[in-house]
Amino acid sequence: MTTVRNDWQREEVTAIYNLPLLDLVYKAATIHREFQKADEVKVNTLISVKTGACPEDCAYCAQSSRYNTGIKPSILERDEILRLANEAKKNGASRVCLSASWKHVKDDSTLEKIISTGREIKEMGLNICCTLGSVNKDQVERLREAGFTAFNHNLDTSEEHYHNIITTRTYQDRLDTLNTLIDGGMSYCSGGILGIGESDEDRISMLHTLATMRKHPFSLPLNTLLPIKGTPLENMKNVEVFEMVRMIATARILMPETIICLAAGRTAMTEEGQAMCFMAGSNSIFLGEKLLTAPNPEVNEDMNLLKKLGLKSV
Ligand code: SF4
């Protein structure tokens, strides 16, 4: 019987990460079957309530106002958000994540709009979560009371590599926000991106940080970079699918109860590659034409793949 641990030593994480790939996948798939329903994949949709004009300088992101990426800043109104949520529900999504490209959540009418629209989405029978930048205790309380069940706040990479990717905030700022969420009784969702110039050590370090938080993430999204023209990382090379499989499998072994989401970058993967990610312990995907600003496989392709693999969308 596997126990859920928060006291992983860095050397243990390194040893797991470096297992021969098929042994690693076998071990992860076994733990996956112990803790998760292995025939289910959670299907989410991301709705970008505020896109672009972000003051942060994340080197991979099309939405930063510092890079010329051709993204037109936009804000969605309530009706449009509800229309998209309804469409997502019809397409099989069970969870909607509302995102806004902010540094901090401000206590203004936009937050009020997100909260009230979130309530309406919940009334449609969907789970609701959000990603809004950093957040304080009172705002966590307000979001929780409105029925938001999780808040996304990615670590992106290791503490050591962080300053090469983002200079407008620190790793400690991110950890502080995660702790605010834990203290406020809000589940958090936090993961990272592969292909942003990080080493294996950086990947191990990020997983070690998450696996030793006093509470593991409710969900851990793993993304691969889709290089975006105009950003500092526009010329980065694609990540091999086996690197993603290794990362998913290691995360599954370290955090058996966490949902592991195969997030941005899925478009660049073959069906066989995605199947191997599910085998390694990933049990969540994003639906829809767009994942923030990166293209996402068409909804039908997603559903057909799940069907072929005998997986249920939940
Ligand atoms: S990743 Fe988020 S915080 Fe960073 S620039 Fe993009 S929208 Fe802003």
PDB file of C-alpha atoms and ligand atoms in Angstrom:
ATOM      1  CA  MET A   1       0.000   0.000   0.000  1.00  0.00           C
ATOM      2  CA  THR A   2       1.506   3.326  -1.076  1.00  0.00           C
ATOM      3  CA  THR A   3       1.339   6.222   1.366  1.00  0.00           C
ATOM      4  CA  VAL A   4       1.082   9.864   0.377  1.00  0.00           C
ATOM      5  CA  ARG A   5       4.236  11.661   1.522  1.00  0.00           C
ATOM      6  CA  ASN A   6       5.280  15.298   1.866  1.00  0.00           C
ATOM      7  CA  ASP A   7       8.785  14.533   3.108  1.00  0.00           C
ATOM      8  CA  TRP A   8      10.475  13.521  -0.149  1.00  0.00           C
ATOM      9  CA  GLN A   9      14.216  13.989  -0.196  1.00  0.00           C
ATOM     10  CA  ARG A  10      15.730  15.556  -3.285  1.00  0.00           C
ATOM     11  CA  GLU A  11      17.889  12.433  -3.851  1.00  0.00           C
ATOM     12  CA  GLU A  12      14.783  10.230  -3.840  1.00  0.00           C
ATOM     13  CA  VAL A  13      13.113  12.436  -6.444  1.00  0.00           C
ATOM     14  CA  THR A  14      16.269  12.343  -8.581  1.00  0.00           C
ATOM     15  CA  ALA A  15      16.414   8.546  -8.350  1.00  0.00           C
ATOM     16  CA  ILE A  16      12.759   8.203  -9.429  1.00  0.00           C
ATOM     17  CA  TYR A  17      13.131  10.711 -12.273  1.00  0.00           C
ATOM     18  CA  ASN A  18      16.181   8.870 -13.589  1.00  0.00           C
ATOM     19  CA  LEU A  19      14.638   5.381 -13.661  1.00  0.00           C
ATOM     20  CA  PRO A  20      14.668   3.665 -17.066  1.00  0.00           C
ATOM     21  CA  LEU A  21      11.617   5.155 -18.795  1.00  0.00           C
ATOM     22  CA  LEU A  22       9.523   1.984 -19.058  1.00  0.00           C
ATOM     23  CA  ASP A  23      10.213   1.001 -15.444  1.00  0.00           C
ATOM     24  CA  LEU A  24       9.225   4.520 -14.414  1.00  0.00           C
ATOM     25  CA  VAL A  25       5.987   4.367 -16.416  1.00  0.00           C
ATOM     26  CA  TYR A  26       5.160   0.911 -15.008  1.00  0.00           C
ATOM     27  CA  LYS A  27       5.644   2.121 -11.445  1.00  0.00           C
ATOM     28  CA  ALA A  28       3.623   5.288 -12.074  1.00  0.00           C
ATOM     29  CA  ALA A  29       0.814   3.390 -13.829  1.00  0.00           C
ATOM     30  CA  THR A  30       0.601   1.010 -10.857  1.00  0.00           C
ATOM     31  CA  ILE A  31       0.299   3.878  -8.355  1.00  0.00           C
ATOM     32  CA  HIS A  32      -2.147   5.616 -10.695  1.00  0.00           C
ATOM     33  CA  ARG A  33      -4.434   2.585 -10.483  1.00  0.00           C
ATOM     34  CA  GLU A  34      -4.180   2.533  -6.697  1.00  0.00           C
ATOM     35  CA  PHE A  35      -5.253   6.169  -6.214  1.00  0.00           C
ATOM     36  CA  GLN A  36      -7.143   7.279  -9.328  1.00  0.00           C
ATOM     37  CA  LYS A  37      -9.866   5.898 -11.565  1.00  0.00           C
ATOM     38  CA  ALA A  38      -7.576   4.888 -14.409  1.00  0.00           C
ATOM     39  CA  ASP A  39     -10.364   4.857 -17.010  1.00  0.00           C
ATOM     40  CA  GLU A  40     -11.329   8.489 -16.385  1.00  0.00           C
ATOM     41  CA  VAL A  41      -9.930  11.732 -17.769  1.00  0.00           C
ATOM     42  CA  LYS A  42     -11.140  15.030 -16.382  1.00  0.00           C
ATOM     43  CA  VAL A  43     -12.043  17.458 -19.096  1.00  0.00           C
ATOM     44  CA  ASN A  44     -11.625  21.170 -18.457  1.00  0.00           C
ATOM     45  CA  THR A  45     -12.078  24.330 -20.413  1.00  0.00           C
ATOM     46  CA  LEU A  46     -10.158  27.517 -20.002  1.00  0.00           C
ATOM     47  CA  ILE A  47     -11.969  30.786 -20.639  1.00  0.00           C
ATOM     48  CA  SER A  48      -9.732  33.819 -20.907  1.00  0.00           C
ATOM     49  CA  VAL A  49     -11.761  36.613 -19.320  1.00  0.00           C
ATOM     50  CA  LYS A  50      -8.955  39.133 -19.713  1.00  0.00           C
ATOM     51  CA  THR A  51      -6.396  38.450 -22.422  1.00  0.00           C
ATOM     52  CA  GLY A  52      -3.144  40.331 -23.018  1.00  0.00           C
ATOM     53  CA  ALA A  53      -1.751  43.624 -21.677  1.00  0.00           C
ATOM     54  CA  CYS A  54      -0.140  41.791 -18.775  1.00  0.00           C
ATOM     55  CA  PRO A  55       2.488  43.769 -16.839  1.00  0.00           C
ATOM     56  CA  GLU A  56       4.567  40.641 -16.090  1.00  0.00           C
ATOM     57  CA  ASP A  57       7.489  39.569 -18.280  1.00  0.00           C
ATOM     58  CA  CYS A  58       7.172  35.752 -18.408  1.00  0.00           C
ATOM     59  CA  ALA A  59       9.526  34.957 -21.279  1.00  0.00           C
ATOM     60  CA  TYR A  60       7.261  32.311 -22.814  1.00  0.00           C
ATOM     61  CA  CYS A  61       4.020  34.255 -22.834  1.00  0.00           C
ATOM     62  CA  ALA A  62       2.160  35.901 -25.695  1.00  0.00           C
ATOM     63  CA  GLN A  63       0.145  38.005 -23.249  1.00  0.00           C
ATOM     64  CA  SER A  64       2.970  40.035 -21.742  1.00  0.00           C
ATOM     65  CA  SER A  65       2.713  43.684 -22.758  1.00  0.00           C
ATOM     66  CA  ARG A  66       6.518  43.733 -23.097  1.00  0.00           C
ATOM     67  CA  TYR A  67       6.636  41.588 -26.223  1.00  0.00           C
ATOM     68  CA  ASN A  68       5.314  42.233 -29.661  1.00  0.00           C
ATOM     69  CA  THR A  69       3.286  39.077 -30.242  1.00  0.00           C
ATOM     70  CA  GLY A  70       0.296  40.441 -32.085  1.00  0.00           C
ATOM     71  CA  ILE A  71      -2.127  39.582 -29.273  1.00  0.00           C
ATOM     72  CA  LYS A  72      -4.975  42.077 -29.127  1.00  0.00           C
ATOM     73  CA  PRO A  73      -5.902  42.794 -25.493  1.00  0.00           C
ATOM     74  CA  SER A  74      -9.511  41.909 -24.791  1.00  0.00           C
ATOM     75  CA  ILE A  75     -11.969  41.525 -21.942  1.00  0.00           C
ATOM     76  CA  LEU A  76     -14.957  39.200 -22.188  1.00  0.00           C
ATOM     77  CA  GLU A  77     -18.349  40.256 -20.931  1.00  0.00           C
ATOM     78  CA  ARG A  78     -20.609  38.063 -18.810  1.00  0.00           C
ATOM     79  CA  ASP A  79     -22.847  36.863 -21.666  1.00  0.00           C
ATOM     80  CA  GLU A  80     -19.903  35.733 -23.749  1.00  0.00           C
ATOM     81  CA  ILE A  81     -18.319  33.927 -20.779  1.00  0.00           C
ATOM     82  CA  LEU A  82     -21.599  32.114 -20.102  1.00  0.00           C
ATOM     83  CA  ARG A  83     -21.972  31.233 -23.794  1.00  0.00           C
ATOM     84  CA  LEU A  84     -18.482  29.705 -23.852  1.00  0.00           C
ATOM     85  CA  ALA A  85     -19.127  27.816 -20.602  1.00  0.00           C
ATOM     86  CA  ASN A  86     -22.363  26.425 -21.999  1.00  0.00           C
ATOM     87  CA  GLU A  87     -20.603  25.339 -25.193  1.00  0.00           C
ATOM     88  CA  ALA A  88     -17.864  23.675 -23.126  1.00  0.00           C
ATOM     89  CA  LYS A  89     -20.496  21.800 -21.125  1.00  0.00           C
ATOM     90  CA  LYS A  90     -22.125  20.557 -24.339  1.00  0.00           C
ATOM     91  CA  ASN A  91     -18.711  19.397 -25.538  1.00  0.00           C
ATOM     92  CA  GLY A  92     -18.183  17.306 -22.399  1.00  0.00           C
ATOM     93  CA  ALA A  93     -16.265  19.621 -20.056  1.00  0.00           C
ATOM     94  CA  SER A  94     -16.952  19.287 -16.340  1.00  0.00           C
ATOM     95  CA  ARG A  95     -14.760  22.146 -15.136  1.00  0.00           C
ATOM     96  CA  VAL A  96     -14.301  25.715 -16.294  1.00  0.00           C
ATOM     97  CA  CYS A  97     -11.257  27.771 -15.358  1.00  0.00           C
ATOM     98  CA  LEU A  98     -11.645  31.534 -15.696  1.00  0.00           C
ATOM     99  CA  SER A  99      -8.314  33.231 -16.386  1.00  0.00           C
ATOM    100  CA  ALA A 100      -7.233  36.858 -16.268  1.00  0.00           C
ATOM    101  CA  SER A 101      -3.766  38.173 -17.144  1.00  0.00           C
ATOM    102  CA  TRP A 102      -3.256  40.159 -13.952  1.00  0.00           C
ATOM    103  CA  LYS A 103      -0.293  40.525 -11.626  1.00  0.00           C
ATOM    104  CA  HIS A 104      -2.555  40.757  -8.553  1.00  0.00           C
ATOM    105  CA  VAL A 105      -6.257  40.332  -8.178  1.00  0.00           C
ATOM    106  CA  LYS A 106      -7.691  43.825  -7.680  1.00  0.00           C
ATOM    107  CA  ASP A 107     -10.798  44.407  -5.589  1.00  0.00           C
ATOM    108  CA  ASP A 108     -12.641  46.107  -8.404  1.00  0.00           C
ATOM    109  CA  SER A 109     -15.680  45.495 -10.560  1.00  0.00           C
ATOM    110  CA  THR A 110     -13.786  42.985 -12.731  1.00  0.00           C
ATOM    111  CA  LEU A 111     -13.259  40.707  -9.756  1.00  0.00           C
ATOM    112  CA  GLU A 112     -16.929  41.145  -8.890  1.00  0.00           C
ATOM    113  CA  LYS A 113     -17.808  40.162 -12.456  1.00  0.00           C
ATOM    114  CA  ILE A 114     -15.601  37.047 -12.247  1.00  0.00           C
ATOM    115  CA  ILE A 115     -17.189  36.061  -8.941  1.00  0.00           C
ATOM    116  CA  SER A 116     -20.778  36.576 -10.072  1.00  0.00           C
ATOM    117  CA  THR A 117     -20.211  34.908 -13.443  1.00  0.00           C
ATOM    118  CA  GLY A 118     -18.447  32.027 -11.662  1.00  0.00           C
ATOM    119  CA  ARG A 119     -21.560  31.557  -9.525  1.00  0.00           C
ATOM    120  CA  GLU A 120     -23.722  31.368 -12.634  1.00  0.00           C
ATOM    121  CA  ILE A 121     -21.383  28.813 -14.238  1.00  0.00           C
ATOM    122  CA  LYS A 122     -21.575  26.711 -11.086  1.00  0.00           C
ATOM    123  CA  GLU A 123     -25.372  26.848 -11.302  1.00  0.00           C
ATOM    124  CA  MET A 124     -25.022  25.323 -14.778  1.00  0.00           C
ATOM    125  CA  GLY A 125     -23.635  22.220 -13.032  1.00  0.00           C
ATOM    126  CA  LEU A 126     -19.979  22.853 -13.830  1.00  0.00           C
ATOM    127  CA  ASN A 127     -17.052  23.005 -11.433  1.00  0.00           C
ATOM    128  CA  ILE A 128     -15.455  26.388 -11.411  1.00  0.00           C
ATOM    129  CA  CYS A 129     -11.888  27.521 -10.773  1.00  0.00           C
ATOM    130  CA  CYS A 130      -9.725  30.464 -11.751  1.00  0.00           C
ATOM    131  CA  THR A 131      -6.252  31.821 -12.424  1.00  0.00           C
ATOM    132  CA  LEU A 132      -5.922  35.514 -11.666  1.00  0.00           C
ATOM    133  CA  GLY A 133      -2.359  36.246 -10.519  1.00  0.00           C
ATOM    134  CA  SER A 134      -1.570  36.586  -6.838  1.00  0.00           C
ATOM    135  CA  VAL A 135      -4.380  36.786  -4.336  1.00  0.00           C
ATOM    136  CA  ASN A 136      -4.863  37.828  -0.708  1.00  0.00           C
ATOM    137  CA  LYS A 137      -6.668  36.133   2.172  1.00  0.00           C
ATOM    138  CA  ASP A 138      -9.938  38.070   1.823  1.00  0.00           C
ATOM    139  CA  GLN A 139     -10.117  37.457  -1.899  1.00  0.00           C
ATOM    140  CA  VAL A 140      -9.539  33.720  -1.342  1.00  0.00           C
ATOM    141  CA  GLU A 141     -12.443  33.778   1.090  1.00  0.00           C
ATOM    142  CA  ARG A 142     -14.714  35.577  -1.396  1.00  0.00           C
ATOM    143  CA  LEU A 143     -13.835  33.189  -4.199  1.00  0.00           C
ATOM    144  CA  ARG A 144     -14.329  30.144  -1.981  1.00  0.00           C
ATOM    145  CA  GLU A 145     -17.705  31.395  -0.776  1.00  0.00           C
ATOM    146  CA  ALA A 146     -18.799  31.927  -4.370  1.00  0.00           C
ATOM    147  CA  GLY A 147     -18.080  28.258  -5.081  1.00  0.00           C
ATOM    148  CA  PHE A 148     -14.681  28.403  -6.757  1.00  0.00           C
ATOM    149  CA  THR A 149     -13.048  25.093  -5.864  1.00  0.00           C
ATOM    150  CA  ALA A 150      -9.466  25.688  -7.018  1.00  0.00           C
ATOM    151  CA  PHE A 151      -7.085  28.497  -7.877  1.00  0.00           C
ATOM    152  CA  ASN A 152      -4.298  28.020 -10.412  1.00  0.00           C
ATOM    153  CA  HIS A 153      -0.902  29.557  -9.722  1.00  0.00           C
ATOM    154  CA  ASN A 154       1.960  27.869 -11.583  1.00  0.00           C
ATOM    155  CA  LEU A 155       5.519  27.662 -10.333  1.00  0.00           C
ATOM    156  CA  ASP A 156       6.536  27.267 -14.007  1.00  0.00           C
ATOM    157  CA  THR A 157      10.031  25.917 -13.259  1.00  0.00           C
ATOM    158  CA  SER A 158      12.616  25.510 -10.498  1.00  0.00           C
ATOM    159  CA  GLU A 159      13.556  28.208  -8.012  1.00  0.00           C
ATOM    160  CA  GLU A 160      17.067  28.176  -9.533  1.00  0.00           C
ATOM    161  CA  HIS A 161      15.889  28.795 -13.121  1.00  0.00           C
ATOM    162  CA  TYR A 162      13.013  31.146 -12.294  1.00  0.00           C
ATOM    163  CA  HIS A 163      14.925  34.441 -12.656  1.00  0.00           C
ATOM    164  CA  ASN A 164      15.947  33.479 -16.216  1.00  0.00           C
ATOM    165  CA  ILE A 165      12.285  33.321 -17.191  1.00  0.00           C
ATOM    166  CA  ILE A 166      10.544  35.987 -15.086  1.00  0.00           C
ATOM    167  CA  THR A 167      12.007  39.060 -13.431  1.00  0.00           C
ATOM    168  CA  THR A 168       8.859  40.898 -12.370  1.00  0.00           C
ATOM    169  CA  ARG A 169       8.218  38.589  -9.395  1.00  0.00           C
ATOM    170  CA  THR A 170      10.118  36.049  -7.346  1.00  0.00           C
ATOM    171  CA  TYR A 171       9.706  32.362  -6.675  1.00  0.00           C
ATOM    172  CA  GLN A 172       9.027  33.246  -3.070  1.00  0.00           C
ATOM    173  CA  ASP A 173       6.091  35.440  -4.219  1.00  0.00           C
ATOM    174  CA  ARG A 174       4.637  32.367  -5.908  1.00  0.00           C
ATOM    175  CA  LEU A 175       5.151  30.163  -2.858  1.00  0.00           C
ATOM    176  CA  ASP A 176       3.609  32.853  -0.641  1.00  0.00           C
ATOM    177  CA  THR A 177       0.478  32.854  -2.802  1.00  0.00           C
ATOM    178  CA  LEU A 178       0.276  29.054  -2.681  1.00  0.00           C
ATOM    179  CA  ASN A 179       0.509  29.245   1.106  1.00  0.00           C
ATOM    180  CA  THR A 180      -2.220  31.925   1.208  1.00  0.00           C
ATOM    181  CA  LEU A 181      -4.439  29.542  -0.747  1.00  0.00           C
ATOM    182  CA  ILE A 182      -3.665  26.611   1.547  1.00  0.00           C
ATOM    183  CA  ASP A 183      -4.287  28.766   4.648  1.00  0.00           C
ATOM    184  CA  GLY A 184      -7.588  29.951   3.155  1.00  0.00           C
ATOM    185  CA  GLY A 185      -8.781  26.375   2.574  1.00  0.00           C
ATOM    186  CA  MET A 186      -8.721  26.743  -1.211  1.00  0.00           C
ATOM    187  CA  SER A 187      -7.375  23.888  -3.322  1.00  0.00           C
ATOM    188  CA  TYR A 188      -4.574  25.016  -5.572  1.00  0.00           C
ATOM    189  CA  CYS A 189      -3.448  23.977  -8.986  1.00  0.00           C
ATOM    190  CA  SER A 190       0.226  24.451  -9.774  1.00  0.00           C
ATOM    191  CA  GLY A 191       2.655  23.063 -12.293  1.00  0.00           C
ATOM    192  CA  GLY A 192       5.146  24.067 -14.908  1.00  0.00           C
ATOM    193  CA  ILE A 193       6.380  24.283 -18.456  1.00  0.00           C
ATOM    194  CA  LEU A 194       8.905  22.072 -20.206  1.00  0.00           C
ATOM    195  CA  GLY A 195      11.133  23.499 -22.915  1.00  0.00           C
ATOM    196  CA  ILE A 196      11.964  26.901 -21.426  1.00  0.00           C
ATOM    197  CA  GLY A 197      15.695  26.243 -21.206  1.00  0.00           C
ATOM    198  CA  GLU A 198      15.515  24.262 -17.969  1.00  0.00           C
ATOM    199  CA  SER A 199      17.749  21.294 -17.131  1.00  0.00           C
ATOM    200  CA  ASP A 200      16.729  17.917 -15.722  1.00  0.00           C
ATOM    201  CA  GLU A 201      17.837  19.271 -12.339  1.00  0.00           C
ATOM    202  CA  ASP A 202      15.367  22.148 -12.698  1.00  0.00           C
ATOM    203  CA  ARG A 203      12.543  19.735 -13.485  1.00  0.00           C
ATOM    204  CA  ILE A 204      13.462  17.600 -10.482  1.00  0.00           C
ATOM    205  CA  SER A 205      13.693  20.705  -8.301  1.00  0.00           C
ATOM    206  CA  MET A 206      10.208  21.943  -9.276  1.00  0.00           C
ATOM    207  CA  LEU A 207       8.628  18.542  -8.622  1.00  0.00           C
ATOM    208  CA  HIS A 208      10.470  18.314  -5.315  1.00  0.00           C
ATOM    209  CA  THR A 209       9.110  21.747  -4.293  1.00  0.00           C
ATOM    210  CA  LEU A 210       5.521  20.752  -5.089  1.00  0.00           C
ATOM    211  CA  ALA A 211       5.818  17.277  -3.554  1.00  0.00           C
ATOM    212  CA  THR A 212       7.082  18.743  -0.279  1.00  0.00           C
ATOM    213  CA  MET A 213       4.418  21.443   0.083  1.00  0.00           C
ATOM    214  CA  ARG A 214       2.396  20.794   3.251  1.00  0.00           C
ATOM    215  CA  LYS A 215      -0.544  20.130   0.947  1.00  0.00           C
ATOM    216  CA  HIS A 216      -0.022  18.680  -2.516  1.00  0.00           C
ATOM    217  CA  PRO A 217      -1.646  20.475  -5.423  1.00  0.00           C
ATOM    218  CA  PHE A 218      -5.201  19.452  -6.232  1.00  0.00           C
ATOM    219  CA  SER A 219      -4.112  19.553  -9.852  1.00  0.00           C
ATOM    220  CA  LEU A 220      -0.684  19.780 -11.473  1.00  0.00           C
ATOM    221  CA  PRO A 221      -0.704  21.049 -15.050  1.00  0.00           C
ATOM    222  CA  LEU A 222       2.319  20.161 -17.166  1.00  0.00           C
ATOM    223  CA  ASN A 223       2.791  22.183 -20.329  1.00  0.00           C
ATOM    224  CA  THR A 224       5.287  22.039 -23.149  1.00  0.00           C
ATOM    225  CA  LEU A 225       6.353  25.315 -24.620  1.00  0.00           C
ATOM    226  CA  LEU A 226       4.864  26.250 -27.943  1.00  0.00           C
ATOM    227  CA  PRO A 227       7.365  28.929 -28.913  1.00  0.00           C
ATOM    228  CA  ILE A 228       5.557  32.180 -29.689  1.00  0.00           C
ATOM    229  CA  LYS A 229       6.999  34.650 -32.155  1.00  0.00           C
ATOM    230  CA  GLY A 230       7.979  37.898 -30.501  1.00  0.00           C
ATOM    231  CA  THR A 231       8.765  36.367 -27.105  1.00  0.00           C
ATOM    232  CA  PRO A 232      12.342  35.810 -25.848  1.00  0.00           C
ATOM    233  CA  LEU A 233      11.777  32.043 -26.158  1.00  0.00           C
ATOM    234  CA  GLU A 234      10.575  32.135 -29.773  1.00  0.00           C
ATOM    235  CA  ASN A 235      13.489  29.991 -31.003  1.00  0.00           C
ATOM    236  CA  MET A 236      13.369  27.242 -28.406  1.00  0.00           C
ATOM    237  CA  LYS A 237      13.362  23.654 -29.632  1.00  0.00           C
ATOM    238  CA  ASN A 238      10.351  21.371 -29.178  1.00  0.00           C
ATOM    239  CA  VAL A 239      10.339  19.053 -26.179  1.00  0.00           C
ATOM    240  CA  GLU A 240      10.355  15.312 -26.935  1.00  0.00           C
ATOM    241  CA  VAL A 241       7.253  13.494 -25.805  1.00  0.00           C
ATOM    242  CA  PHE A 242       9.329  11.086 -23.697  1.00  0.00           C
ATOM    243  CA  GLU A 243      10.505  14.034 -21.583  1.00  0.00           C
ATOM    244  CA  MET A 244       6.882  14.871 -20.822  1.00  0.00           C
ATOM    245  CA  VAL A 245       6.129  11.203 -20.077  1.00  0.00           C
ATOM    246  CA  ARG A 246       9.062  11.110 -17.638  1.00  0.00           C
ATOM    247  CA  MET A 247       7.815  14.256 -15.917  1.00  0.00           C
ATOM    248  CA  ILE A 248       4.214  12.997 -15.647  1.00  0.00           C
ATOM    249  CA  ALA A 249       5.285   9.606 -14.307  1.00  0.00           C
ATOM    250  CA  THR A 250       7.571  11.155 -11.678  1.00  0.00           C
ATOM    251  CA  ALA A 251       4.820  13.544 -10.582  1.00  0.00           C
ATOM    252  CA  ARG A 252       2.327  10.665 -10.353  1.00  0.00           C
ATOM    253  CA  ILE A 253       4.644   8.670  -8.065  1.00  0.00           C
ATOM    254  CA  LEU A 254       5.411  11.685  -5.842  1.00  0.00           C
ATOM    255  CA  MET A 255       1.823  12.982  -5.640  1.00  0.00           C
ATOM    256  CA  PRO A 256      -0.524  10.003  -6.073  1.00  0.00           C
ATOM    257  CA  GLU A 257      -3.721  11.906  -5.176  1.00  0.00           C
ATOM    258  CA  THR A 258      -3.085  14.888  -7.435  1.00  0.00           C
ATOM    259  CA  ILE A 259      -4.798  15.276 -10.797  1.00  0.00           C
ATOM    260  CA  ILE A 260      -2.062  15.549 -13.415  1.00  0.00           C
ATOM    261  CA  CYS A 261      -3.106  17.620 -16.364  1.00  0.00           C
ATOM    262  CA  LEU A 262      -1.588  17.270 -19.812  1.00  0.00           C
ATOM    263  CA  ALA A 263      -1.992  20.931 -20.672  1.00  0.00           C
ATOM    264  CA  ALA A 264      -0.552  23.227 -23.372  1.00  0.00           C
ATOM    265  CA  GLY A 265       1.564  21.618 -26.060  1.00  0.00           C
ATOM    266  CA  ARG A 266      -0.682  18.638 -26.656  1.00  0.00           C
ATOM    267  CA  THR A 267      -1.194  19.819 -30.263  1.00  0.00           C
ATOM    268  CA  ALA A 268       2.395  18.983 -31.070  1.00  0.00           C
ATOM    269  CA  MET A 269       1.957  15.397 -29.824  1.00  0.00           C
ATOM    270  CA  THR A 270       0.845  12.331 -31.742  1.00  0.00           C
ATOM    271  CA  GLU A 271      -2.059  10.262 -30.425  1.00  0.00           C
ATOM    272  CA  GLU A 272       0.473   7.612 -29.399  1.00  0.00           C
ATOM    273  CA  GLY A 273       2.421  10.227 -27.432  1.00  0.00           C
ATOM    274  CA  GLN A 274      -0.715  11.397 -25.654  1.00  0.00           C
ATOM    275  CA  ALA A 275      -1.664   7.773 -24.903  1.00  0.00           C
ATOM    276  CA  MET A 276       1.696   7.241 -23.253  1.00  0.00           C
ATOM    277  CA  CYS A 277       1.124  10.359 -21.123  1.00  0.00           C
ATOM    278  CA  PHE A 278      -2.211   8.897 -19.937  1.00  0.00           C
ATOM    279  CA  MET A 279      -0.457   5.587 -19.226  1.00  0.00           C
ATOM    280  CA  ALA A 280       2.147   7.454 -17.152  1.00  0.00           C
ATOM    281  CA  GLY A 281      -0.562   8.947 -14.937  1.00  0.00           C
ATOM    282  CA  SER A 282      -1.953  12.036 -16.592  1.00  0.00           C
ATOM    283  CA  ASN A 283      -5.720  12.200 -16.030  1.00  0.00           C
ATOM    284  CA  SER A 284      -6.838  15.611 -17.151  1.00  0.00           C
ATOM    285  CA  ILE A 285      -6.872  17.651 -20.357  1.00  0.00           C
ATOM    286  CA  PHE A 286      -8.126  20.995 -21.601  1.00  0.00           C
ATOM    287  CA  LEU A 287     -10.760  21.101 -24.301  1.00  0.00           C
ATOM    288  CA  GLY A 288     -11.494  23.827 -26.739  1.00  0.00           C
ATOM    289  CA  GLU A 289     -10.109  25.594 -29.734  1.00  0.00           C
ATOM    290  CA  LYS A 290      -7.669  27.613 -27.721  1.00  0.00           C
ATOM    291  CA  LEU A 291      -5.708  27.166 -24.526  1.00  0.00           C
ATOM    292  CA  LEU A 292      -5.212  30.801 -23.627  1.00  0.00           C
ATOM    293  CA  THR A 293      -3.321  31.841 -26.741  1.00  0.00           C
ATOM    294  CA  ALA A 294      -1.921  28.477 -27.888  1.00  0.00           C
ATOM    295  CA  PRO A 295      -3.912  26.283 -30.269  1.00  0.00           C
ATOM    296  CA  ASN A 296      -5.530  23.164 -28.760  1.00  0.00           C
ATOM    297  CA  PRO A 297      -6.640  20.070 -30.705  1.00  0.00           C
ATOM    298  CA  GLU A 298     -10.220  20.228 -31.881  1.00  0.00           C
ATOM    299  CA  VAL A 299     -12.793  19.003 -29.409  1.00  0.00           C
ATOM    300  CA  ASN A 300     -13.832  16.051 -31.600  1.00  0.00           C
ATOM    301  CA  GLU A 301     -10.277  14.824 -31.956  1.00  0.00           C
ATOM    302  CA  ASP A 302      -9.985  14.814 -28.177  1.00  0.00           C
ATOM    303  CA  MET A 303     -13.167  12.852 -27.679  1.00  0.00           C
ATOM    304  CA  ASN A 304     -12.274  10.371 -30.433  1.00  0.00           C
ATOM    305  CA  LEU A 305      -8.894   9.735 -28.868  1.00  0.00           C
ATOM    306  CA  LEU A 306     -10.400   9.133 -25.423  1.00  0.00           C
ATOM    307  CA  LYS A 307     -12.897   6.726 -26.995  1.00  0.00           C
ATOM    308  CA  LYS A 308     -10.170   4.822 -28.840  1.00  0.00           C
ATOM    309  CA  LEU A 309      -8.263   4.416 -25.585  1.00  0.00           C
ATOM    310  CA  GLY A 310     -11.329   3.321 -23.623  1.00  0.00           C
ATOM    311  CA  LEU A 311     -11.184   6.397 -21.424  1.00  0.00           C
ATOM    312  CA  LYS A 312     -14.264   8.246 -20.134  1.00  0.00           C
ATOM    313  CA  SER A 313     -14.411  12.015 -19.988  1.00  0.00           C
ATOM    314  CA  VAL A 314     -15.634  13.181 -16.602  1.00  0.00           C
TER     315      VAL A 314
HETATM  316  S1  SF4 B   1       2.057  33.934 -17.932  1.00  0.00           S
HETATM  317 FE1  SF4 B   1       0.428  35.065 -16.879  1.00  0.00          FE
HETATM  318  S2  SF4 B   1       1.548  36.500 -15.578  1.00  0.00           S
HETATM  319 FE2  SF4 B   1       3.037  35.811 -17.100  1.00  0.00          FE
HETATM  320  S3  SF4 B   1       2.916  37.342 -18.757  1.00  0.00           S
HETATM  321 FE3  SF4 B   1       1.493  35.668 -19.279  1.00  0.00          FE
HETATM  322  S4  SF4 B   1      -0.492  36.339 -18.512  1.00  0.00           S
HETATM  323 FE4  SF4 B   1       1.089  37.588 -17.497  1.00  0.00          FE
END
